Amino acid sequence: MLALTAPMAQTFAALLLAHVIADFLLQPDWMVRRKREPAVLLAHIGVVGGLSLACLGGAWPVALGVAAAQLVIDAIKVWALARPPHNPRHCAVGTDPDGLGGRRCRGPADR
């Protein structure tokens, strides 16, 4: 079993702090909505990498690894796991469970 040492706990706390700041304080709504655009995604990754570097006291190999991991995770979230674009031809006016402005998209089960 791996024993948790003080430097390991400090590193974890520093990376957690960098992640919370990058994803919740320094990522405005427009960036979340437009993260499918490569420049916006890379800007966010730059923030993650820069904060990781600062919180780790300049340990750039670790910060680069954190930024690369964040890039892979966010790319999967925005491209592989994203819902298909809104298609008004398959939508009906009704409740707004998906946040589509009063329209609810129907899937195959709704037809």
XYZ file of C-alpha atoms in Angstrom:
111
model
C 0.000 0.000 0.000
C 1.222 3.492 -0.862
C 1.658 5.777 2.122
C 0.543 9.366 1.644
C 3.448 11.667 2.418
C 3.264 15.378 3.148
C 4.758 16.365 -0.261
C 2.215 14.137 -2.040
C -0.651 15.729 -0.116
C 0.694 19.207 -0.878
C 0.999 18.394 -4.573
C -2.539 17.021 -4.661
C -3.875 20.112 -2.857
C -2.001 22.423 -5.268
C -3.374 20.609 -8.334
C -6.891 20.563 -6.879
C -6.667 24.305 -6.238
C -5.437 24.950 -9.783
C -8.266 22.821 -11.201
C -10.984 24.562 -9.188
C -9.670 28.009 -10.125
C -9.281 27.127 -13.825
C -12.607 25.322 -14.260
C -14.873 27.378 -12.015
C -13.437 30.852 -11.479
C -11.522 31.567 -14.700
C -13.766 29.791 -17.200
C -16.623 32.136 -18.124
C -19.916 30.888 -19.548
C -18.993 31.899 -23.101
C -15.896 29.698 -22.890
C -17.934 26.722 -21.687
C -20.445 27.199 -24.521
C -17.776 27.642 -27.230
C -15.279 25.002 -26.114
C -15.918 23.082 -29.361
C -13.858 25.766 -31.084
C -10.202 24.673 -30.965
C -8.885 28.152 -30.058
C -11.274 28.409 -27.095
C -10.414 24.908 -25.895
C -6.684 25.654 -26.184
C -7.144 28.928 -24.279
C -8.749 26.985 -21.428
C -5.954 24.403 -21.530
C -3.428 27.257 -21.372
C -5.112 28.549 -18.219
C -5.068 25.050 -16.693
C -1.411 24.571 -17.587
C -0.373 28.004 -16.359
C -2.169 27.653 -13.040
C -0.815 24.144 -12.569
C 2.685 25.436 -13.242
C 2.229 28.262 -10.733
C 0.688 26.042 -8.055
C 3.429 23.442 -8.460
C 6.206 25.973 -8.096
C 7.491 25.646 -11.636
C 7.441 21.849 -12.029
C 6.744 22.153 -15.762
C 6.786 18.414 -16.669
C 3.981 17.756 -14.192
C 2.068 20.871 -15.275
C 2.415 19.809 -18.917
C 1.034 16.370 -18.020
C -1.901 17.949 -16.197
C -2.637 20.220 -19.171
C -2.426 17.273 -21.598
C -4.792 15.227 -19.433
C -7.224 18.170 -19.269
C -7.051 18.513 -23.064
C -7.913 14.842 -23.578
C -10.748 14.926 -21.020
C -12.280 18.142 -22.386
C -11.924 16.982 -25.995
C -13.783 13.777 -25.158
C -16.481 15.759 -23.354
C -17.054 18.287 -26.133
C -16.692 16.035 -29.185
C -17.274 12.398 -28.255
C -19.885 12.758 -25.519
C -21.689 15.851 -26.771
C -25.314 15.630 -27.810
C -25.980 16.112 -31.504
C -26.732 19.682 -32.574
C -30.264 20.976 -32.121
C -32.407 20.143 -35.156
C -35.675 22.144 -35.144
C -37.245 19.761 -37.654
C -37.414 17.125 -34.907
C -38.560 19.390 -32.071
C -41.904 20.352 -30.671
C -42.949 23.289 -28.532
C -43.426 22.196 -24.950
C -41.551 22.076 -21.712
C -37.920 23.082 -21.575
C -36.063 20.187 -19.905
C -33.019 20.567 -22.173
C -32.705 24.340 -21.957
C -33.657 24.792 -25.620
C -35.830 27.853 -25.108
C -39.220 26.154 -24.810
C -38.532 23.427 -27.352
C -38.035 19.772 -26.537
C -36.161 17.673 -29.042
C -37.678 14.313 -29.695
C -35.576 11.216 -29.981
C -36.521 7.975 -31.716
C -38.466 6.829 -28.645
C -40.728 9.935 -28.831
C -41.836 9.392 -32.432
